[in-house]
Amino acid sequence: MYLHDRADKEGKCYPAIGTIAKELKLSRSTVKRAIADLEKSGRLRKEQRWRENGGKSSNLYYLAQPNSS
């Protein structure tokens, strides 16, 4: 629900793990485990983002769009 609330119209968002953990009052490991579970279930796709200087940035998350039948 947290990522859904922060996603744009295309289902993309990019909050940092630390930000998610702090705002939800969870440990970073709990957040990482939950994201991994969402990836395994096909509800989320994660992509690494990079800074212009080559350093890592927060991940980009793509939320699975519900089927419109």
Short mmCIF file of C-alpha atoms in Angstrom, two decimals:
data_model
loop_
_atom_site.label_atom_id
_atom_site.label_comp_id
_atom_site.label_asym_id
_atom_site.label_seq_id
_atom_site.Cartn_x
_atom_site.Cartn_y
_atom_site.Cartn_z
CA MET A 1 0.00 0.00 0.00
CA TYR A 2 2.87 2.38 0.81
CA LEU A 3 4.39 2.10 -2.67
CA HIS A 4 0.96 2.25 -4.30
CA ASP A 5 0.21 5.53 -2.51
CA ARG A 6 3.47 7.04 -3.81
CA ALA A 7 3.31 5.72 -7.36
CA ASP A 8 2.56 7.86 -10.39
CA LYS A 9 -0.08 7.07 -13.04
CA GLU A 10 2.23 4.47 -14.63
CA GLY A 11 2.77 2.71 -11.30
CA LYS A 12 6.35 3.99 -10.83
CA CYS A 13 7.92 5.28 -7.62
CA TYR A 14 11.41 5.45 -6.14
CA PRO A 15 11.52 5.89 -2.37
CA ALA A 16 14.73 4.80 -0.64
CA ILE A 17 14.68 1.72 1.61
CA GLY A 18 15.66 3.91 4.56
CA THR A 19 12.81 6.31 3.86
CA ILE A 20 10.26 3.50 3.68
CA ALA A 21 11.60 1.97 6.90
CA LYS A 22 11.57 5.28 8.76
CA GLU A 23 8.07 6.30 7.63
CA LEU A 24 6.57 2.88 8.39
CA LYS A 25 8.62 2.41 11.59
CA LEU A 26 10.06 -0.89 10.32
CA SER A 27 13.60 -2.21 10.08
CA ARG A 28 15.43 -1.96 6.77
CA SER A 29 15.65 -5.77 6.64
CA THR A 30 11.86 -6.07 7.03
CA VAL A 31 11.33 -3.61 4.17
CA LYS A 32 13.84 -5.46 1.95
CA ARG A 33 12.14 -8.78 2.70
CA ALA A 34 8.69 -7.36 1.91
CA ILE A 35 9.94 -5.93 -1.40
CA ALA A 36 11.53 -9.28 -2.28
CA ASP A 37 8.22 -11.03 -1.52
CA LEU A 38 6.34 -8.58 -3.77
CA GLU A 39 8.87 -9.20 -6.56
CA LYS A 40 8.52 -12.98 -6.24
CA SER A 41 4.73 -12.72 -6.40
CA GLY A 42 4.93 -10.61 -9.57
CA ARG A 43 3.31 -7.57 -7.98
CA LEU A 44 6.45 -5.44 -8.20
CA ARG A 45 9.47 -5.04 -10.47
CA LYS A 46 12.61 -3.36 -9.14
CA GLU A 47 15.25 -1.55 -11.21
CA GLN A 48 18.48 0.02 -9.94
CA ARG A 49 18.83 3.76 -10.60
CA TRP A 50 22.20 5.49 -11.00
CA ARG A 51 23.45 9.01 -10.33
CA GLU A 52 25.26 11.02 -13.01
CA ASN A 53 28.56 10.42 -11.18
CA GLY A 54 28.05 6.64 -11.40
CA GLY A 55 26.93 6.13 -7.80
CA LYS A 56 23.85 4.17 -6.86
CA SER A 57 20.58 5.97 -6.23
CA SER A 58 17.30 4.62 -4.86
CA ASN A 59 15.61 1.78 -6.72
CA LEU A 60 12.83 2.44 -9.19
CA TYR A 61 9.77 0.33 -8.44
CA TYR A 62 7.15 -0.61 -11.02
CA LEU A 63 3.88 -1.76 -9.53
CA ALA A 64 1.96 -4.40 -11.44
CA GLN A 65 -1.17 -2.93 -12.98
CA PRO A 66 -4.36 -4.84 -12.16
CA ASN A 67 -5.91 -6.69 -15.09
CA SER A 68 -8.75 -4.74 -16.61
CA SER A 69 -11.19 -7.42 -17.72
#
